[in-house]
Amino acid sequence: MNNKLKIFSKGIFDVSPLMIPVVPFGIIFGVLAIDMGLTPYLTMAMSIIIFGGASQIIFLQLFSSGASSLVILSSVGAVNSRHLLYGAVLSEHLSGLRLTWKIIVSYFLVDQAFIISNDYLKKSKDENKYFHLLGSGFTCWFIWQITTFLGIILGSIIPAKLGLTFAIPLTFLALLVNDFRKLINVIVIIVSGTVATFGYQTIPFKAYVIVAALSGLFVAFILTKFIGKKND
Amino acid sequence: MTSWSLIIYCGLITFLTRFSMIALLKKEMFNDRIREVLSYVPSAIFPAIIFPAIFLDNSGVLDIESNPKVIAAIIATVIGVLSKNILATIFSGLISYWMLIFLFNF
C-alpha cells in the first residue's frame, strides 16, 4: 500500500468511532427537512452544497420560521465562524499545499475531521500527512450523504418523541471528555456555555455562538498568561 | 431569494470560513503563545452548542428544574470523564434520557 493511501486509510479508521453519532444526526436532518416541507432534491442539495450539520439545522429552523435571507445567511456565517479558528489551527500544517489541495481540504473540514486529524497532524512529520484529513473528512462526507438520504426516505416513520435531537449536544459533549480533566479547559467550557445560554435570546442573528467562543478564548488567553504552562 | 440560491450562498459562506484561514495564514505567523491559546478552540466553541441545547427548552427559555436533558448530560459527562470513551458518553446520555422520559415520565 502506498504511503498516501495508508495515511488516508488511517484517517478513515481514526474518525470512524465519531461517525456513529453522526448517523442519527444525518437522519434527523433528513427527517426534519422533509417534515418542514423541503423537497427531497433541496434536502439532498443542502447536504452536498453546505455539508455542515449545525449550519443545515440552523438553516432549517430559521427557514421554516420565515426568517429573512439576510438573517439566515448571517446565522449560518456565525455558526460557521468556528471554522475560521479550525483553519487557523490547521494552517501551519497545510501552508505548503497547492491551492487545489487547499480548496479540496477546506470542503471536507468538519468538526469531527478537525478534532481527529488535528491530533495526527501535530504528531506526524510525514509530507503527505494531510491525507489523514482527507480520509477523515471524506468519511464524514460519505456518512452524511447516506444518512441524509436515509432520513429523506424514513420521513415520518421515526417518532418525534424519541427526542433524537438530544444526540446533537451529546455528540459535542463527547468530543470534550478529555478536556474535563484540565482546570483551564473546564473554566473555558463553563464561561463559553454560560455566555451562550444567556446570550441565546438576547444576542441577534444567533451570533451567540461566536460571542461565547470569543469569551472562552479570551479567558483562556488570560488564564494561560498567569498560570503560564498548559496543565496537561 | 429562491431556496436554491439561498442554499448556494450558505454553501459559499461555509466553504469560505473553512478556506480563508488555510489560504491566508502562513506558518511564520504563529508563535507558541498563539498556538497555545488556539489549542483551547474546541473547549471554547463546543459548549456554545452544547449548553443552550441542554438548558433551554424549545422556545429558548431557561429550564433547569424539570429538565431530563440536564440529568442525562450530567450522567454522560461523568461516564465520559471516567471512561474517556466517545461512544460510552453518547449512549449513556441517550439511554438515561430515554429512561427518564419513558420509565419515570420526567
CSV table of C-alpha atoms in Angstrom, one decimal:
chain,number,residue,atom,x,y,z
A,1,MET,CA,0.0,0.0,0.0
A,2,ASN,CA,1.5,3.4,-0.9
A,3,ASN,CA,2.1,6.0,1.8
A,4,LYS,CA,-0.8,8.4,0.8
A,5,LEU,CA,-3.3,5.6,0.8
A,6,LYS,CA,-2.0,4.3,4.1
A,7,ILE,CA,-2.4,7.8,5.7
A,8,PHE,CA,-5.8,8.2,4.0
A,9,SER,CA,-7.0,4.9,5.5
A,10,LYS,CA,-5.7,5.8,8.9
A,11,GLY,CA,-7.8,9.0,8.7
A,12,ILE,CA,-10.9,6.8,7.9
A,13,PHE,CA,-10.1,4.4,10.7
A,14,ASP,CA,-9.4,7.1,13.3
A,15,VAL,CA,-12.6,9.1,12.6
A,16,SER,CA,-14.9,6.0,12.5
A,17,PRO,CA,-15.9,6.0,16.2
A,18,LEU,CA,-17.1,9.6,15.8
A,19,MET,CA,-19.4,8.5,12.8
A,20,ILE,CA,-21.8,6.6,15.0
A,21,PRO,CA,-23.4,9.7,16.5
A,22,VAL,CA,-23.4,11.3,13.0
A,23,VAL,CA,-25.7,8.6,11.8
A,24,PRO,CA,-28.7,9.7,13.9
A,25,PHE,CA,-27.7,13.4,13.3
A,26,GLY,CA,-27.9,12.9,9.5
A,27,ILE,CA,-31.1,11.0,9.7
A,28,ILE,CA,-32.6,13.7,11.9
A,29,PHE,CA,-31.7,16.3,9.4
A,30,GLY,CA,-33.3,14.4,6.5
A,31,VAL,CA,-36.5,13.8,8.5
A,32,LEU,CA,-36.7,17.4,9.8
A,33,ALA,CA,-36.2,18.8,6.3
A,34,ILE,CA,-38.9,16.7,4.7
A,35,ASP,CA,-41.1,17.4,7.7
A,36,MET,CA,-40.7,21.2,7.2
A,37,GLY,CA,-41.8,20.9,3.5
A,38,LEU,CA,-38.4,20.9,1.7
A,39,THR,CA,-38.3,18.8,-1.4
A,40,PRO,CA,-36.0,15.7,-1.4
A,41,TYR,CA,-33.8,17.4,-4.0
A,42,LEU,CA,-33.4,20.5,-2.0
A,43,THR,CA,-32.6,18.5,1.1
A,44,MET,CA,-30.0,16.4,-0.6
A,45,ALA,CA,-28.5,19.5,-2.2
A,46,MET,CA,-28.1,21.1,1.2
A,47,SER,CA,-26.1,18.2,2.5
A,48,ILE,CA,-23.9,18.3,-0.7
A,49,ILE,CA,-23.5,22.1,-1.0
A,50,ILE,CA,-23.4,23.2,2.6
A,51,PHE,CA,-22.1,20.0,4.2
A,52,GLY,CA,-22.3,21.2,7.8
A,53,GLY,CA,-24.7,19.7,10.3
A,54,ALA,CA,-25.1,22.7,12.6
A,55,SER,CA,-25.4,25.1,9.7
A,56,GLN,CA,-28.1,22.9,8.0
A,57,ILE,CA,-30.1,22.5,11.2
A,58,ILE,CA,-30.0,26.3,11.8
A,59,PHE,CA,-31.0,26.9,8.2
A,60,LEU,CA,-34.0,24.7,8.6
A,61,GLN,CA,-35.1,26.3,11.9
A,62,LEU,CA,-34.9,29.8,10.5
A,63,PHE,CA,-36.2,28.9,7.0
A,64,SER,CA,-39.3,27.2,8.4
A,65,SER,CA,-40.0,30.1,10.8
A,66,GLY,CA,-39.9,32.5,7.8
A,67,ALA,CA,-36.7,34.4,8.7
A,68,SER,CA,-35.3,36.7,6.0
A,69,SER,CA,-32.5,35.6,3.7
A,70,LEU,CA,-30.1,38.0,5.4
A,71,VAL,CA,-30.8,36.6,8.9
A,72,ILE,CA,-30.3,33.0,7.6
A,73,LEU,CA,-27.1,33.9,5.8
A,74,SER,CA,-25.6,35.7,8.8
A,75,SER,CA,-26.7,32.9,11.2
A,76,VAL,CA,-25.0,30.3,9.1
A,77,GLY,CA,-22.0,32.6,9.0
A,78,ALA,CA,-22.0,32.9,12.8
A,79,VAL,CA,-22.3,29.1,13.3
A,80,ASN,CA,-19.5,28.6,10.8
A,81,SER,CA,-17.2,31.1,12.4
A,82,ARG,CA,-15.6,28.3,14.4
A,83,HIS,CA,-14.2,27.0,11.1
A,84,LEU,CA,-12.1,30.2,10.9
A,85,LEU,CA,-10.4,29.0,14.1
A,86,TYR,CA,-10.0,25.4,12.8
A,87,GLY,CA,-8.4,26.8,9.7
A,88,ALA,CA,-6.1,29.0,11.8
A,89,VAL,CA,-5.1,26.0,13.9
A,90,LEU,CA,-4.5,23.7,10.8
A,91,SER,CA,-2.9,26.3,8.5
A,92,GLU,CA,0.6,25.7,9.9
A,93,HIS,CA,0.4,22.1,8.7
A,94,LEU,CA,-1.2,22.9,5.4
A,95,SER,CA,0.7,26.0,4.3
A,96,GLY,CA,2.9,24.1,1.8
A,97,LEU,CA,0.0,22.7,-0.1
A,98,ARG,CA,-1.0,23.6,-3.7
A,99,LEU,CA,-4.1,25.8,-4.0
A,100,THR,CA,-6.2,23.0,-5.5
A,101,TRP,CA,-5.5,20.8,-2.4
A,102,LYS,CA,-6.3,23.7,-0.1
A,103,ILE,CA,-9.6,24.0,-1.8
A,104,ILE,CA,-10.4,20.3,-1.5
A,105,VAL,CA,-9.2,20.0,2.1
A,106,SER,CA,-11.4,23.1,3.0
A,107,TYR,CA,-14.5,21.5,1.6
A,108,PHE,CA,-14.0,18.4,3.9
A,109,LEU,CA,-13.1,20.4,7.1
A,110,VAL,CA,-15.8,19.5,9.5
A,111,ASP,CA,-15.8,19.2,13.3
A,112,GLN,CA,-15.1,15.5,13.6
A,113,ALA,CA,-12.4,15.6,10.9
A,114,PHE,CA,-10.7,18.6,12.6
A,115,ILE,CA,-10.7,17.0,16.1
A,116,ILE,CA,-9.3,13.7,14.9
A,117,SER,CA,-6.8,14.9,12.2
A,118,ASN,CA,-5.5,17.9,14.2
A,119,ASP,CA,-4.1,15.3,16.7
A,120,TYR,CA,-2.5,13.4,13.9
A,121,LEU,CA,-1.1,16.4,12.1
A,122,LYS,CA,0.5,17.7,15.3
A,123,LYS,CA,2.4,14.4,15.8
A,124,SER,CA,3.2,13.4,12.2
A,125,LYS,CA,6.3,14.6,10.3
A,126,ASP,CA,5.2,12.9,7.0
A,127,GLU,CA,5.0,15.3,4.0
A,128,ASN,CA,1.7,13.6,3.0
A,129,LYS,CA,0.1,13.9,6.4
A,130,TYR,CA,-2.8,16.0,5.1
A,131,PHE,CA,-4.1,12.8,3.5
A,132,HIS,CA,-5.3,11.9,7.1
A,133,LEU,CA,-7.6,15.0,7.0
A,134,LEU,CA,-8.8,14.0,3.5
A,135,GLY,CA,-9.6,10.4,4.8
A,136,SER,CA,-11.4,11.6,7.9
A,137,GLY,CA,-13.2,14.4,6.0
A,138,PHE,CA,-14.3,12.1,3.2
A,139,THR,CA,-15.6,9.6,5.7
A,140,CYS,CA,-17.7,12.3,7.3
A,141,TRP,CA,-19.0,13.4,3.9
A,142,PHE,CA,-19.9,9.9,2.8
A,143,ILE,CA,-21.8,9.1,6.1
A,144,TRP,CA,-23.5,12.5,6.0
A,145,GLN,CA,-24.8,12.0,2.4
A,146,ILE,CA,-26.0,8.4,3.1
A,147,THR,CA,-27.8,9.3,6.3
A,148,THR,CA,-29.4,12.4,4.8
A,149,PHE,CA,-30.8,10.1,2.1
A,150,LEU,CA,-32.0,7.6,4.7
A,151,GLY,CA,-33.7,10.5,6.6
A,152,ILE,CA,-35.5,11.6,3.4
A,153,ILE,CA,-36.7,8.0,2.9
A,154,LEU,CA,-37.6,7.4,6.6
A,155,GLY,CA,-39.5,10.7,6.7
A,156,SER,CA,-42.3,10.4,9.2
A,157,ILE,CA,-41.5,6.8,10.4
A,158,ILE,CA,-39.2,8.0,13.2
A,159,PRO,CA,-41.3,9.1,16.2
A,160,ALA,CA,-40.5,12.7,17.2
A,161,LYS,CA,-41.0,11.8,20.9
A,162,LEU,CA,-37.8,9.7,20.8
A,163,GLY,CA,-36.1,13.1,21.2
A,164,LEU,CA,-33.2,12.1,18.9
A,165,THR,CA,-32.1,15.8,18.6
A,166,PHE,CA,-30.6,15.3,22.1
A,167,ALA,CA,-27.9,13.3,20.3
A,168,ILE,CA,-26.6,16.6,18.9
A,169,PRO,CA,-25.4,18.2,22.2
A,170,LEU,CA,-24.3,14.7,23.4
A,171,THR,CA,-22.0,14.3,20.3
A,172,PHE,CA,-20.3,17.6,21.0
A,173,LEU,CA,-20.1,16.8,24.7
A,174,ALA,CA,-18.4,13.5,23.9
A,175,LEU,CA,-15.7,15.4,21.9
A,176,LEU,CA,-14.8,17.3,25.0
A,177,VAL,CA,-14.4,14.5,27.6
A,178,ASN,CA,-10.6,14.7,27.7
A,179,ASP,CA,-10.8,18.5,28.4
A,180,PHE,CA,-12.9,18.0,31.5
A,181,ARG,CA,-9.8,16.8,33.3
A,182,LYS,CA,-7.9,20.1,32.8
A,183,LEU,CA,-8.7,23.1,35.0
A,184,ILE,CA,-8.3,25.8,32.4
A,185,ASN,CA,-10.4,23.9,29.9
A,186,VAL,CA,-13.2,23.4,32.4
A,187,ILE,CA,-13.2,27.2,33.2
A,188,VAL,CA,-13.3,28.0,29.4
A,189,ILE,CA,-16.1,25.4,28.9
A,190,ILE,CA,-18.2,27.0,31.7
A,191,VAL,CA,-17.6,30.5,30.5
A,192,SER,CA,-18.5,29.8,26.9
A,193,GLY,CA,-21.5,27.7,27.8
A,194,THR,CA,-22.9,30.3,30.2
A,195,VAL,CA,-22.5,33.1,27.7
A,196,ALA,CA,-24.2,31.0,25.0
A,197,THR,CA,-27.1,30.1,27.2
A,198,PHE,CA,-27.8,33.6,28.4
A,199,GLY,CA,-27.0,35.2,25.0
A,200,TYR,CA,-29.2,32.8,23.0
A,201,GLN,CA,-32.2,35.1,23.2
A,202,THR,CA,-30.5,38.4,23.6
A,203,ILE,CA,-27.7,38.4,21.0
A,204,PRO,CA,-29.1,39.0,17.5
A,205,PHE,CA,-28.6,36.7,14.4
A,206,LYS,CA,-27.7,33.7,16.5
A,207,ALA,CA,-24.3,35.3,16.9
A,208,TYR,CA,-24.3,33.9,20.5
A,209,VAL,CA,-22.1,31.1,19.1
A,210,ILE,CA,-19.2,33.4,18.2
A,211,VAL,CA,-19.6,35.7,21.2
A,212,ALA,CA,-19.5,32.7,23.5
A,213,ALA,CA,-16.5,31.2,21.8
A,214,LEU,CA,-14.5,34.5,21.8
A,215,SER,CA,-15.3,35.0,25.5
A,216,GLY,CA,-14.0,31.5,26.2
A,217,LEU,CA,-10.8,32.1,24.2
A,218,PHE,CA,-10.3,35.4,25.9
A,219,VAL,CA,-10.5,33.7,29.3
A,220,ALA,CA,-8.0,31.0,28.0
A,221,PHE,CA,-5.7,33.8,26.9
A,222,ILE,CA,-5.8,35.4,30.4
A,223,LEU,CA,-5.5,32.2,32.4
A,224,THR,CA,-2.6,30.7,30.3
A,225,LYS,CA,-0.8,34.0,30.8
A,226,PHE,CA,-1.0,33.8,34.6
A,227,ILE,CA,-0.7,30.1,35.1
A,228,GLY,CA,2.0,30.1,32.4
A,229,LYS,CA,2.2,26.5,31.4
A,230,LYS,CA,-0.7,24.5,30.0
A,231,ASN,CA,-1.7,22.0,32.7
A,232,ASP,CA,-1.7,18.7,30.8
B,1,MET,CA,-34.2,34.9,-2.9
B,2,THR,CA,-35.1,31.4,-4.0
B,3,SER,CA,-34.4,28.4,-1.8
B,4,TRP,CA,-31.8,27.2,-4.3
B,5,SER,CA,-29.8,30.4,-4.4
B,6,LEU,CA,-30.1,30.7,-0.6
B,7,ILE,CA,-28.6,27.2,-0.2
B,8,ILE,CA,-25.8,28.0,-2.6
B,9,TYR,CA,-24.9,31.3,-0.7
B,10,CYS,CA,-24.9,29.4,2.6
B,11,GLY,CA,-22.7,26.8,1.0
B,12,LEU,CA,-20.3,29.5,-0.2
B,13,ILE,CA,-20.2,31.1,3.3
B,14,THR,CA,-19.5,27.7,4.9
B,15,PHE,CA,-16.7,27.0,2.4
B,16,LEU,CA,-15.1,30.4,2.7
B,17,THR,CA,-15.0,30.2,6.5
B,18,ARG,CA,-13.1,26.8,6.1
B,19,PHE,CA,-10.9,28.0,3.3
B,20,SER,CA,-9.9,31.6,4.2
B,21,MET,CA,-7.6,30.9,7.1
B,22,ILE,CA,-5.9,27.9,5.4
B,23,ALA,CA,-5.3,30.1,2.3
B,24,LEU,CA,-4.2,33.3,4.1
B,25,LEU,CA,-2.2,32.3,7.1
B,26,LYS,CA,1.5,31.5,6.8
B,27,LYS,CA,3.4,29.2,9.1
B,28,GLU,CA,5.6,32.1,10.4
B,29,MET,CA,2.5,34.0,11.6
B,30,PHE,CA,2.2,31.6,14.6
B,31,ASN,CA,4.3,31.8,17.7
B,32,ASP,CA,4.0,29.3,20.6
B,33,ARG,CA,1.8,31.7,22.6
B,34,ILE,CA,-0.9,32.0,19.9
B,35,ARG,CA,-0.7,28.2,19.3
B,36,GLU,CA,-1.3,27.6,23.0
B,37,VAL,CA,-4.4,29.8,23.1
B,38,LEU,CA,-5.7,28.2,19.8
B,39,SER,CA,-5.5,24.8,21.4
B,40,TYR,CA,-8.5,25.9,23.5
B,41,VAL,CA,-10.6,26.4,20.5
B,42,PRO,CA,-12.7,23.2,20.9
B,43,SER,CA,-13.3,24.0,24.6
B,44,ALA,CA,-14.4,27.5,23.7
B,45,ILE,CA,-16.7,26.6,20.8
B,46,PHE,CA,-18.5,23.3,21.5
B,47,PRO,CA,-20.1,24.5,24.8
B,48,ALA,CA,-21.8,27.2,22.8
B,49,ILE,CA,-23.7,24.5,21.0
B,50,ILE,CA,-24.0,22.1,24.0
B,51,PHE,CA,-25.3,24.3,26.8
B,52,PRO,CA,-28.2,26.0,25.0
B,53,ALA,CA,-29.3,22.6,23.6
B,54,ILE,CA,-29.4,21.2,27.1
B,55,PHE,CA,-30.5,24.0,29.4
B,56,LEU,CA,-33.0,25.8,27.1
B,57,ASP,CA,-36.5,24.5,26.2
B,58,ASN,CA,-37.9,24.6,22.7
B,59,SER,CA,-38.9,28.2,23.0
B,60,GLY,CA,-35.4,29.2,24.2
B,61,VAL,CA,-36.3,29.7,27.9
B,62,LEU,CA,-34.0,28.5,30.7
B,63,ASP,CA,-35.3,25.2,32.1
B,64,ILE,CA,-33.3,23.5,34.9
B,65,GLU,CA,-35.7,22.1,37.4
B,66,SER,CA,-37.9,19.8,35.3
B,67,ASN,CA,-35.4,19.0,32.6
B,68,PRO,CA,-34.4,15.4,31.9
B,69,LYS,CA,-31.7,16.6,29.5
B,70,VAL,CA,-29.7,18.2,32.3
B,71,ILE,CA,-29.6,15.0,34.4
B,72,ALA,CA,-28.8,12.9,31.3
B,73,ALA,CA,-26.0,15.3,30.3
B,74,ILE,CA,-24.5,15.1,33.8
B,75,ILE,CA,-24.6,11.3,33.7
B,76,ALA,CA,-23.0,11.4,30.2
B,77,THR,CA,-20.2,13.8,31.4
B,78,VAL,CA,-19.4,11.6,34.5
B,79,ILE,CA,-19.3,8.4,32.3
B,80,GLY,CA,-17.3,10.3,29.7
B,81,VAL,CA,-14.6,11.6,32.1
B,82,LEU,CA,-14.3,8.1,33.7
B,83,SER,CA,-14.2,6.1,30.5
B,84,LYS,CA,-12.6,8.6,28.1
B,85,ASN,CA,-14.8,6.8,25.5
B,86,ILE,CA,-16.8,8.8,23.0
B,87,LEU,CA,-19.5,6.2,22.3
B,88,ALA,CA,-20.0,5.4,26.0
B,89,THR,CA,-20.5,9.1,26.6
B,90,ILE,CA,-23.2,9.5,23.9
B,91,PHE,CA,-25.0,6.3,24.6
B,92,SER,CA,-25.1,6.7,28.4
B,93,GLY,CA,-26.6,10.1,27.8
B,94,LEU,CA,-29.2,8.9,25.3
B,95,ILE,CA,-30.2,5.8,27.4
B,96,SER,CA,-30.5,7.7,30.6
B,97,TYR,CA,-32.6,10.4,28.8
B,98,TRP,CA,-34.9,7.7,27.4
B,99,MET,CA,-35.2,6.0,30.9
B,100,LEU,CA,-36.1,9.4,32.4
B,101,ILE,CA,-38.8,10.3,29.9
B,102,PHE,CA,-40.3,6.8,29.2
B,103,LEU,CA,-39.9,5.0,32.6
B,104,PHE,CA,-40.0,7.8,35.0
B,105,ASN,CA,-42.2,10.2,33.0
B,106,PHE,CA,-39.9,13.0,33.8
